[in-house]
Amino acid sequence: MRKILMFFIILGITIGLLEGMNSKTVKQEENNENMELESIDTNNSYLSLAISDVDTLNPLRTKRLHLTNVLKLIYEPLFSYDEQNQVIPILVEQWMKRDELTWIIRLRDDVIWHNGEKFTANDVKYTIDILINNEIDSIYKANVVNILSAEVMDEKTITITLKEVDSYFESKLTFPIISKNYFMEQDLNNELKSNVLMGTGPYKYVTEDEFEIKLMYNEDWWKKENVKLKNINLRKYSEYSEAIKGFKSSEVDMIVTNMYDWKENFGFIGINSYQYENTEYEVLIPNTENKIFSDNAVRKALLYGINRPNIVSTIYDDNAIISDLPIMSNSKYSETSVEYNPDIAKQILINGGWIQENNKWNKDNTILKFTLLVCNEEQEKIAVAEKIKNNLNEIGIPVTVKTINWEDLVKSLDTNKFEIILMSLDIKNEYKMQDMVQIGNTHNYANFISVEINEIIEELKKSEGDAYYEKMKTFKEKYINELPYIGLYFKTDVILTNKSVKGEYKSTVYEPYRNIMNFYK
């Protein structure tokens, strides 16, 4: 008994010592972090970003993607996406469905506009009504096309009524909210008003001249974070090529580009780079109503028979990420992609009842050959199509590449007069994948029909949380087994900084400047 007691006494002393050491370690880490912050002159710390070819700085009216990304530092939406591309609340505290068509949204109570006024439900209704009523030409019109009305319940609560059921409605409420009081008495097309940026986000407008707009950290921001970057200068350029020159001369510290050949344009000496996927998914769309492509053995064989790593390397200089599924690799629902293997491709055909004779595949008196359509205006895609043709010829599948103009390509898709098409699709989230295979959906370009998969989609629309995750796993398994599309890769964007800039990159397609607050130089 005394030995047992002594053991626990010793154990207690040991744990106490370890806790003390851990406490010291944590305090030391905190001290180190504080020392690092103190070593940076946060009052004078700044980074310069580029804005070019500006149409307007009104966040609802601009059609320039690079401007929408910069304006996210100033304006905020109701919802956005986290680092795994999952919808998260921003200006929203709570939300629920009262019924299938009615959403009740409770707003955060600690948000104020940059001019000191309180953020309220009136601002949300005002923004939604502008978009619904087509008061301006906005890229966000599609986000509200299913909204019947938005009504203010009280200062912090708004009710949104839909025309049709939409289980993924939160993902539509990702447009920037603007202040009713700020714009109410003004024409929304008034550039003088729009150019004096006024939002709720982490950075606010200070002043501007003909060369740049100065922003400073918003000390009243509702997140109340300690930041290293106190000031941002938005350098003005007439066109993107001038912004590139600005980056090369160090007038600009950080720049985002979708150029796959960025090394040739920017160089790579003295530059930090971080690559992340954008929403452009390059894919082969088979017409599953076609006799050949109605056979999923053919579709699977193509996936294994195309040397995607070689295409990504030689044509896109590794600025693309291979993906079988139309889901980005950083999504929680992503899946490992299959590797290039011509032998497996042949075996899949054999298992599917295809017989190879005289270097031709035959099944039920049908020769396995087809025409691949590609847009004649897209040189990279034409090069990809030729690579695919050569890869498949090596395993005995003759491919004819036919280039046609964009209008005829779309017409072929709409009228189902095609065998297979090489095209890029805009895939913003995993919901798009469901649309691509749902019976009767306008985004079901492959004319794919599976009653079983359709039933799973209906269940997904009614599921949330863990239940949704489990249903999604089942959905992916069925998708991979059927392979209605032959996925190639997601294109990537790159954020570049000069070597003097320090910080941890956390860029995503929805927020290229994510974590910019903790950058410094």
XYZ file of C-alpha atoms in Angstrom:
521
model
C 0.000 0.000 0.000
C 2.828 2.411 0.888
C 4.524 1.565 -2.426
C 1.310 2.385 -4.327
C 0.928 5.628 -2.354
C 4.560 6.556 -3.045
C 3.984 5.846 -6.759
C 1.080 8.314 -6.920
C 3.050 10.938 -4.984
C 5.944 10.642 -7.453
C 3.501 10.637 -10.369
C 1.851 13.805 -9.005
C 5.211 15.561 -8.647
C 6.173 14.516 -12.196
C 2.896 15.760 -13.671
C 3.289 19.022 -11.766
C 6.795 19.486 -13.153
C 5.597 18.687 -16.682
C 2.695 21.116 -16.370
C 5.075 23.780 -15.115
C 7.427 23.131 -18.011
C 4.491 23.194 -20.459
C 3.268 26.458 -18.954
C 6.716 27.966 -19.372
C 6.831 26.700 -22.971
C 3.451 28.261 -23.780
C 4.470 31.541 -22.117
C 7.780 31.482 -23.972
C 5.925 30.934 -27.271
C 3.588 33.815 -26.440
C 6.571 36.004 -25.535
C 8.311 35.058 -28.784
C 5.186 35.940 -30.764
C 4.829 39.241 -28.925
C 8.510 40.010 -29.509
C 8.033 39.275 -33.197
C 5.068 41.648 -33.339
C 6.965 44.282 -31.392
C 9.901 43.995 -33.780
C 7.593 45.040 -36.609
C 6.724 48.712 -36.821
C 3.012 48.022 -37.242
C 2.180 51.708 -37.556
C 4.359 51.971 -40.640
C 3.972 48.400 -41.936
C 2.276 48.242 -45.317
C 1.986 46.165 -48.452
C 1.178 47.416 -51.929
C -1.352 45.545 -54.058
C -2.216 46.244 -57.679
C -5.585 47.243 -59.113
C -5.760 47.598 -62.889
C -8.269 48.137 -65.661
C -10.777 49.431 -63.084
C -14.387 49.572 -64.296
C -15.773 50.649 -60.904
C -14.969 50.154 -57.229
C -18.610 49.563 -56.366
C -18.475 45.933 -55.114
C -21.862 45.052 -56.632
C -21.164 46.586 -60.024
C -17.581 45.618 -60.843
C -17.094 42.781 -63.307
C -13.355 42.486 -62.712
C -12.509 39.361 -60.733
C -9.263 40.797 -59.385
C -11.195 43.799 -58.036
C -13.809 41.630 -56.319
C -10.941 39.836 -54.556
C -9.385 43.095 -53.334
C -12.758 44.536 -52.313
C -13.314 41.557 -50.003
C -10.821 43.252 -47.691
C -13.321 46.116 -47.302
C -16.799 44.643 -47.861
C -18.204 41.472 -46.295
C -20.971 39.000 -47.241
C -23.495 37.175 -45.089
C -21.728 33.872 -45.784
C -18.386 32.848 -47.265
C -16.204 29.728 -47.581
C -13.578 28.340 -45.239
C -10.267 26.755 -46.274
C -12.068 23.486 -47.113
C -14.586 25.274 -49.357
C -17.386 24.802 -46.837
C -19.956 27.553 -46.266
C -19.423 29.531 -43.046
C -21.263 32.544 -41.554
C -19.613 35.974 -41.697
C -22.135 38.708 -40.867
C -24.611 36.093 -39.674
C -24.950 34.843 -36.117
C -27.764 32.288 -36.508
C -29.934 31.044 -39.338
C -32.697 28.488 -39.798
C -35.466 27.435 -42.157
C -38.978 28.242 -40.922
C -40.328 26.115 -43.745
C -39.086 24.849 -47.105
C -39.244 28.319 -48.668
C -38.553 30.654 -45.758
C -35.191 31.394 -44.170
C -34.798 33.406 -40.972
C -31.389 35.032 -40.541
C -30.138 36.628 -37.338
C -27.265 39.055 -37.901
C -24.244 39.666 -35.717
C -24.778 42.383 -33.124
C -21.176 43.633 -33.034
C -20.741 44.823 -36.619
C -20.439 48.493 -37.517
C -19.780 50.284 -40.784
C -16.490 52.072 -41.291
C -18.255 55.403 -40.717
C -19.341 54.262 -37.238
C -22.983 53.480 -38.035
C -24.510 50.170 -36.929
C -24.910 47.384 -39.444
C -28.591 46.315 -39.553
C -31.062 44.133 -41.400
C -32.073 47.196 -43.435
C -28.655 47.093 -45.112
C -29.151 43.449 -46.079
C -32.647 44.049 -47.460
C -31.418 47.117 -49.341
C -28.612 45.132 -50.997
C -30.860 42.183 -51.897
C -33.567 44.466 -53.310
C -31.022 46.237 -55.522
C -30.034 42.889 -57.023
C -33.594 41.535 -57.287
C -34.913 44.677 -58.948
C -32.035 44.835 -61.441
C -31.251 48.386 -60.386
C -27.684 47.755 -61.528
C -25.981 45.296 -63.843
C -24.308 42.953 -61.364
C -22.436 39.669 -61.539
C -24.411 38.688 -58.432
C -27.842 38.751 -60.102
C -27.787 34.966 -60.420
C -27.349 34.670 -56.642
C -30.777 36.190 -55.962
C -32.768 34.872 -58.913
C -34.627 32.465 -56.580
C -35.422 35.107 -53.913
C -39.077 36.194 -53.893
C -38.698 38.781 -51.133
C -36.580 39.939 -48.184
C -38.374 41.424 -45.167
C -36.961 43.048 -42.036
C -38.308 41.533 -38.813
C -36.256 43.711 -36.486
C -32.925 45.536 -36.498
C -30.922 42.296 -36.496
C -33.312 39.797 -38.134
C -34.345 39.375 -41.750
C -36.682 36.857 -43.401
C -35.936 35.689 -46.941
C -38.643 33.910 -48.936
C -37.691 31.775 -51.925
C -39.570 30.947 -55.095
C -38.413 27.329 -55.089
C -36.819 24.989 -52.560
C -33.028 25.405 -52.348
C -31.230 23.432 -49.643
C -27.946 25.097 -50.557
C -29.250 28.645 -50.336
C -26.537 29.794 -47.902
C -23.959 29.374 -50.667
C -25.851 31.992 -52.721
C -25.629 34.641 -49.974
C -21.947 35.253 -50.649
C -22.272 38.659 -52.307
C -20.999 41.840 -50.574
C -23.432 43.846 -48.439
C -23.476 47.621 -48.874
C -24.784 50.321 -46.536
C -28.317 51.600 -47.124
C -27.681 54.947 -45.438
C -24.486 55.497 -47.410
C -26.021 54.905 -50.834
C -29.734 55.586 -50.252
C -29.662 59.228 -51.300
C -27.135 58.624 -54.032
C -27.160 57.106 -57.483
C -25.467 53.704 -57.282
C -23.677 54.601 -60.491
C -22.102 57.636 -58.832
C -18.398 56.861 -59.053
C -17.377 59.550 -56.559
C -19.505 57.809 -53.948
C -18.419 54.306 -54.946
C -14.728 55.159 -54.978
C -14.794 56.212 -51.314
C -14.942 52.602 -50.129
C -17.150 52.043 -47.082
C -17.770 48.549 -45.750
C -17.588 46.478 -42.561
C -14.410 44.508 -43.320
C -10.893 44.419 -41.855
C -9.555 47.371 -43.881
C -11.071 50.795 -44.423
C -10.546 53.648 -46.853
C -8.264 56.490 -45.740
C -7.445 58.596 -48.776
C -6.382 58.420 -52.410
C -4.554 60.279 -55.157
C -4.004 59.588 -58.837
C -1.510 56.799 -58.069
C -2.980 54.831 -55.162
C -5.728 54.297 -52.608
C -4.622 54.023 -48.993
C -6.338 51.571 -46.633
C -5.735 51.057 -42.938
C -6.681 48.307 -40.519
C -10.169 48.705 -39.061
C -9.652 48.709 -35.283
C -13.429 48.359 -34.832
C -13.643 45.195 -36.917
C -15.877 42.654 -35.208
C -13.196 39.930 -35.235
C -10.911 41.996 -32.965
C -7.735 40.273 -34.155
C -4.123 41.227 -33.540
C -2.616 41.883 -36.946
C 0.835 42.613 -38.336
C -0.286 44.461 -41.450
C -1.757 47.834 -40.549
C -1.761 49.533 -43.958
C -2.441 48.521 -47.549
C -1.753 50.679 -50.589
C -3.787 49.873 -53.699
C -1.544 50.928 -56.581
C -3.486 52.023 -59.688
C -2.554 50.788 -63.171
C -4.319 51.282 -66.478
C -3.891 47.654 -67.496
C -2.586 44.371 -66.122
C 0.661 44.493 -68.098
C 1.516 47.714 -66.259
C 0.747 46.025 -62.931
C 3.238 43.281 -63.871
C 5.890 45.938 -64.448
C 4.978 47.423 -61.064
C 5.542 44.073 -59.407
C 8.868 43.572 -61.150
C 10.052 46.999 -60.002
C 8.838 46.337 -56.416
C 6.199 49.082 -56.560
C 3.801 46.211 -55.889
C 4.559 43.691 -53.135
C 1.909 41.082 -53.850
C 0.053 40.110 -57.021
C -2.354 37.356 -58.082
C -2.182 35.804 -61.536
C -3.885 33.009 -63.460
C -1.113 32.908 -66.067
C 0.063 29.317 -66.339
C 3.317 30.643 -67.822
C 3.847 33.158 -64.999
C 7.536 32.315 -64.657
C 8.159 33.616 -68.163
C 6.275 36.844 -67.413
C 7.399 37.473 -63.843
C 10.603 35.478 -63.505
C 11.189 33.446 -60.353
C 14.357 34.878 -58.826
C 13.553 36.971 -55.778
C 9.915 35.857 -55.773
C 7.849 33.765 -53.357
C 4.944 31.860 -54.921
C 1.904 29.970 -53.646
C -0.348 27.942 -55.915
C -4.045 27.268 -55.284
C -6.891 25.878 -57.362
C -9.380 28.094 -59.114
C -12.862 26.966 -60.153
C -11.955 26.151 -63.780
C -12.296 22.381 -64.145
C -11.087 20.926 -67.435
C -13.066 17.831 -68.286
C -14.078 15.489 -71.082
C -17.866 15.477 -71.444
C -19.051 12.216 -73.024
C -22.529 11.987 -74.513
C -23.852 9.025 -72.528
C -26.743 8.715 -74.994
C -24.129 7.678 -77.539
C -23.755 3.873 -77.867
C -20.023 3.919 -77.139
C -20.122 6.304 -74.197
C -23.190 4.715 -72.634
C -20.697 2.015 -71.578
C -18.994 3.066 -68.322
C -16.115 0.661 -69.120
C -15.165 3.004 -71.970
C -15.379 6.064 -69.753
C -13.206 4.426 -67.077
C -10.675 3.199 -69.633
C -10.238 6.766 -70.882
C -9.503 7.971 -67.364
C -6.642 5.468 -66.987
C -5.482 5.836 -70.593
C -4.877 9.597 -70.567
C -1.512 10.758 -69.252
C -2.763 13.698 -67.208
C 0.527 14.301 -65.346
C 2.281 14.764 -68.684
C -0.413 17.194 -69.899
C -0.211 19.246 -66.703
C 3.571 19.337 -66.848
C 4.163 20.025 -70.532
C 1.217 22.268 -71.412
C 0.413 24.038 -68.140
C 3.870 24.028 -66.527
C 2.413 22.211 -63.485
C -0.151 24.962 -62.891
C -3.045 22.545 -62.570
C -4.087 19.905 -60.049
C -5.307 16.518 -61.300
C -8.772 15.528 -60.138
C -11.098 12.678 -61.138
C -13.991 14.395 -59.404
C -15.243 17.947 -59.930
C -14.254 18.738 -56.330
C -11.203 20.807 -55.424
C -8.402 19.037 -53.579
C -8.717 21.296 -50.516
C -12.383 20.369 -50.042
C -13.282 17.992 -47.209
C -15.009 15.864 -49.859
C -11.999 15.507 -52.173
C -10.768 12.100 -53.304
C -7.417 10.630 -54.386
C -7.159 10.465 -58.192
C -6.208 7.380 -60.190
C -2.803 7.178 -61.829
C -2.045 6.917 -65.511
C -1.902 3.223 -66.428
C -2.506 2.053 -70.044
C -2.481 -1.613 -68.999
C -5.333 -1.072 -66.546
C -7.203 0.859 -69.250
C -6.972 -2.161 -71.580
C -8.001 -4.577 -68.846
C -11.088 -2.468 -68.034
C -12.147 -2.718 -71.687
C -11.578 -6.473 -71.714
C -13.602 -6.872 -68.519
C -16.329 -4.762 -70.125
C -16.669 -7.201 -73.041
C -14.522 -5.378 -75.585
C -12.300 -7.519 -77.803
C -9.097 -6.215 -79.365
C -8.270 -7.541 -82.838
C -5.882 -5.982 -85.350
C -5.270 -3.123 -82.917
C -9.008 -2.289 -82.879
C -11.482 -2.659 -80.048
C -14.827 -4.231 -80.974
C -17.993 -4.977 -79.013
C -21.325 -6.004 -80.509
C -20.078 -5.037 -83.983
C -19.179 -1.537 -82.794
C -15.636 -0.222 -83.296
C -14.299 1.874 -80.414
C -13.429 5.175 -82.067
C -14.798 8.702 -81.725
C -14.488 12.384 -82.563
C -13.306 14.801 -79.875
C -14.634 18.354 -80.218
C -12.619 21.311 -78.957
C -12.893 25.080 -79.351
C -10.676 26.420 -82.148
C -9.961 29.626 -80.189
C -8.254 27.878 -77.248
C -4.754 26.827 -78.233
C -3.942 25.128 -74.919
C -7.052 22.948 -75.154
C -6.187 22.016 -78.724
C -2.741 20.928 -77.503
C -4.420 18.920 -74.713
C -6.743 17.272 -77.236
C -3.765 16.211 -79.360
C -2.079 14.720 -76.279
C -5.268 12.782 -75.478
C -5.452 11.577 -79.083
C -1.876 10.267 -78.946
C -2.363 8.616 -75.535
C -5.502 6.768 -76.632
C -4.050 5.765 -80.002
C -1.323 3.959 -78.045
C -3.947 1.654 -76.495
C -5.790 1.112 -79.790
C -8.508 3.779 -79.562
C -8.511 6.000 -82.690
C -9.492 9.600 -81.922
C -10.277 12.345 -84.401
C -9.773 15.868 -83.012
C -12.176 18.374 -84.546
C -11.846 22.095 -83.798
C -14.951 24.276 -84.120
C -15.865 27.794 -83.013
C -17.306 28.429 -79.556
C -20.876 29.046 -80.719
C -20.983 25.742 -82.638
C -19.418 23.927 -79.684
C -22.145 25.159 -77.334
C -24.797 24.353 -79.944
C -23.458 20.787 -80.248
C -23.685 20.438 -76.481
C -27.206 21.858 -76.295
C -28.546 19.697 -79.134
C -26.733 16.495 -78.039
C -24.991 16.310 -81.425
C -21.593 15.272 -80.153
C -19.675 12.203 -79.050
C -17.268 13.787 -76.578
C -16.206 17.390 -75.873
C -13.172 18.889 -74.156
C -14.370 21.874 -72.127
C -13.819 23.835 -68.922
C -16.635 23.982 -66.370
C -16.950 26.475 -63.527
C -17.153 24.324 -60.372
C -17.520 26.460 -57.262
C -18.472 23.705 -54.771
C -19.521 20.065 -54.456
C -23.156 20.984 -55.116
C -22.211 21.526 -58.752
C -21.173 17.891 -59.039
C -24.663 16.879 -57.987
C -26.175 19.176 -60.627
C -23.932 17.609 -63.279
C -25.534 14.174 -62.861
C -29.063 14.980 -61.685
C -31.753 13.853 -64.108
C -33.307 16.822 -65.887
C -30.804 19.374 -64.536
C -29.625 21.932 -67.106
C -26.026 21.289 -65.951
C -26.263 17.565 -66.761
C -24.226 18.074 -69.929
C -23.415 14.365 -70.315
C -27.135 13.404 -70.474
C -26.363 10.954 -67.697
C -29.224 8.970 -66.152
C -29.022 6.996 -62.917
C -32.146 6.634 -60.797
C -30.036 5.404 -57.888
C -27.736 8.428 -57.945
C -30.737 10.718 -58.377
C -32.290 9.319 -55.197
C -29.051 9.939 -53.288
C -29.040 13.553 -54.501
C -32.560 14.047 -53.163
C -31.436 12.641 -49.805
C -28.398 14.958 -49.815
C -30.678 17.972 -50.228
C -32.480 17.026 -47.024
C -29.345 16.203 -45.014
C -27.029 18.297 -42.859
C -23.846 17.806 -40.817
C -22.676 14.220 -40.312
C -25.667 12.811 -42.178
C -24.742 14.889 -45.233
C -21.105 13.779 -44.970
C -22.098 10.088 -44.948
C -24.496 10.521 -47.853
C -21.785 12.371 -49.742
C -19.415 9.426 -49.321
C -22.028 7.151 -50.863
C -22.635 9.620 -53.662
C -18.913 9.805 -54.492
C -18.618 5.994 -54.567
C -21.480 5.771 -57.059
C -20.042 8.627 -59.131
C -16.603 6.998 -59.315
C -18.153 3.664 -60.286
C -20.239 5.201 -63.069
C -17.790 7.989 -64.018
C -20.265 10.083 -66.040
C -17.466 12.582 -66.856
C -13.761 12.007 -67.491
C -12.168 14.536 -65.168
C -8.788 16.020 -66.001
C -7.693 18.782 -63.607
C -8.471 22.067 -61.927
C -6.507 25.027 -63.225
C -4.584 27.000 -60.602
C -3.919 30.613 -59.757
C -0.713 31.822 -58.156
C -0.147 34.532 -55.565
C 3.313 36.077 -55.862
C 5.202 38.216 -53.369
C 8.615 39.805 -53.326
C 11.193 38.027 -51.155
C 11.044 40.840 -48.588
C 7.430 39.916 -47.782
C 6.955 37.450 -44.933
C 3.840 35.532 -43.962
C 1.956 32.244 -44.186
C -0.026 31.755 -47.382
C -3.595 30.528 -46.915
C -5.026 31.636 -50.245
C -8.143 30.031 -51.712
C -10.057 30.815 -54.873
C -12.684 32.618 -52.800
C -10.145 34.612 -50.799
C -6.765 34.976 -52.520
C -5.770 37.511 -49.854
C -6.801 35.308 -46.949
C -4.426 35.854 -44.006
C -2.926 38.993 -45.566
C -3.372 40.670 -42.169
C -0.486 38.598 -40.848
C 1.931 39.432 -43.658
C 4.663 42.002 -43.242
C 7.975 43.121 -44.722
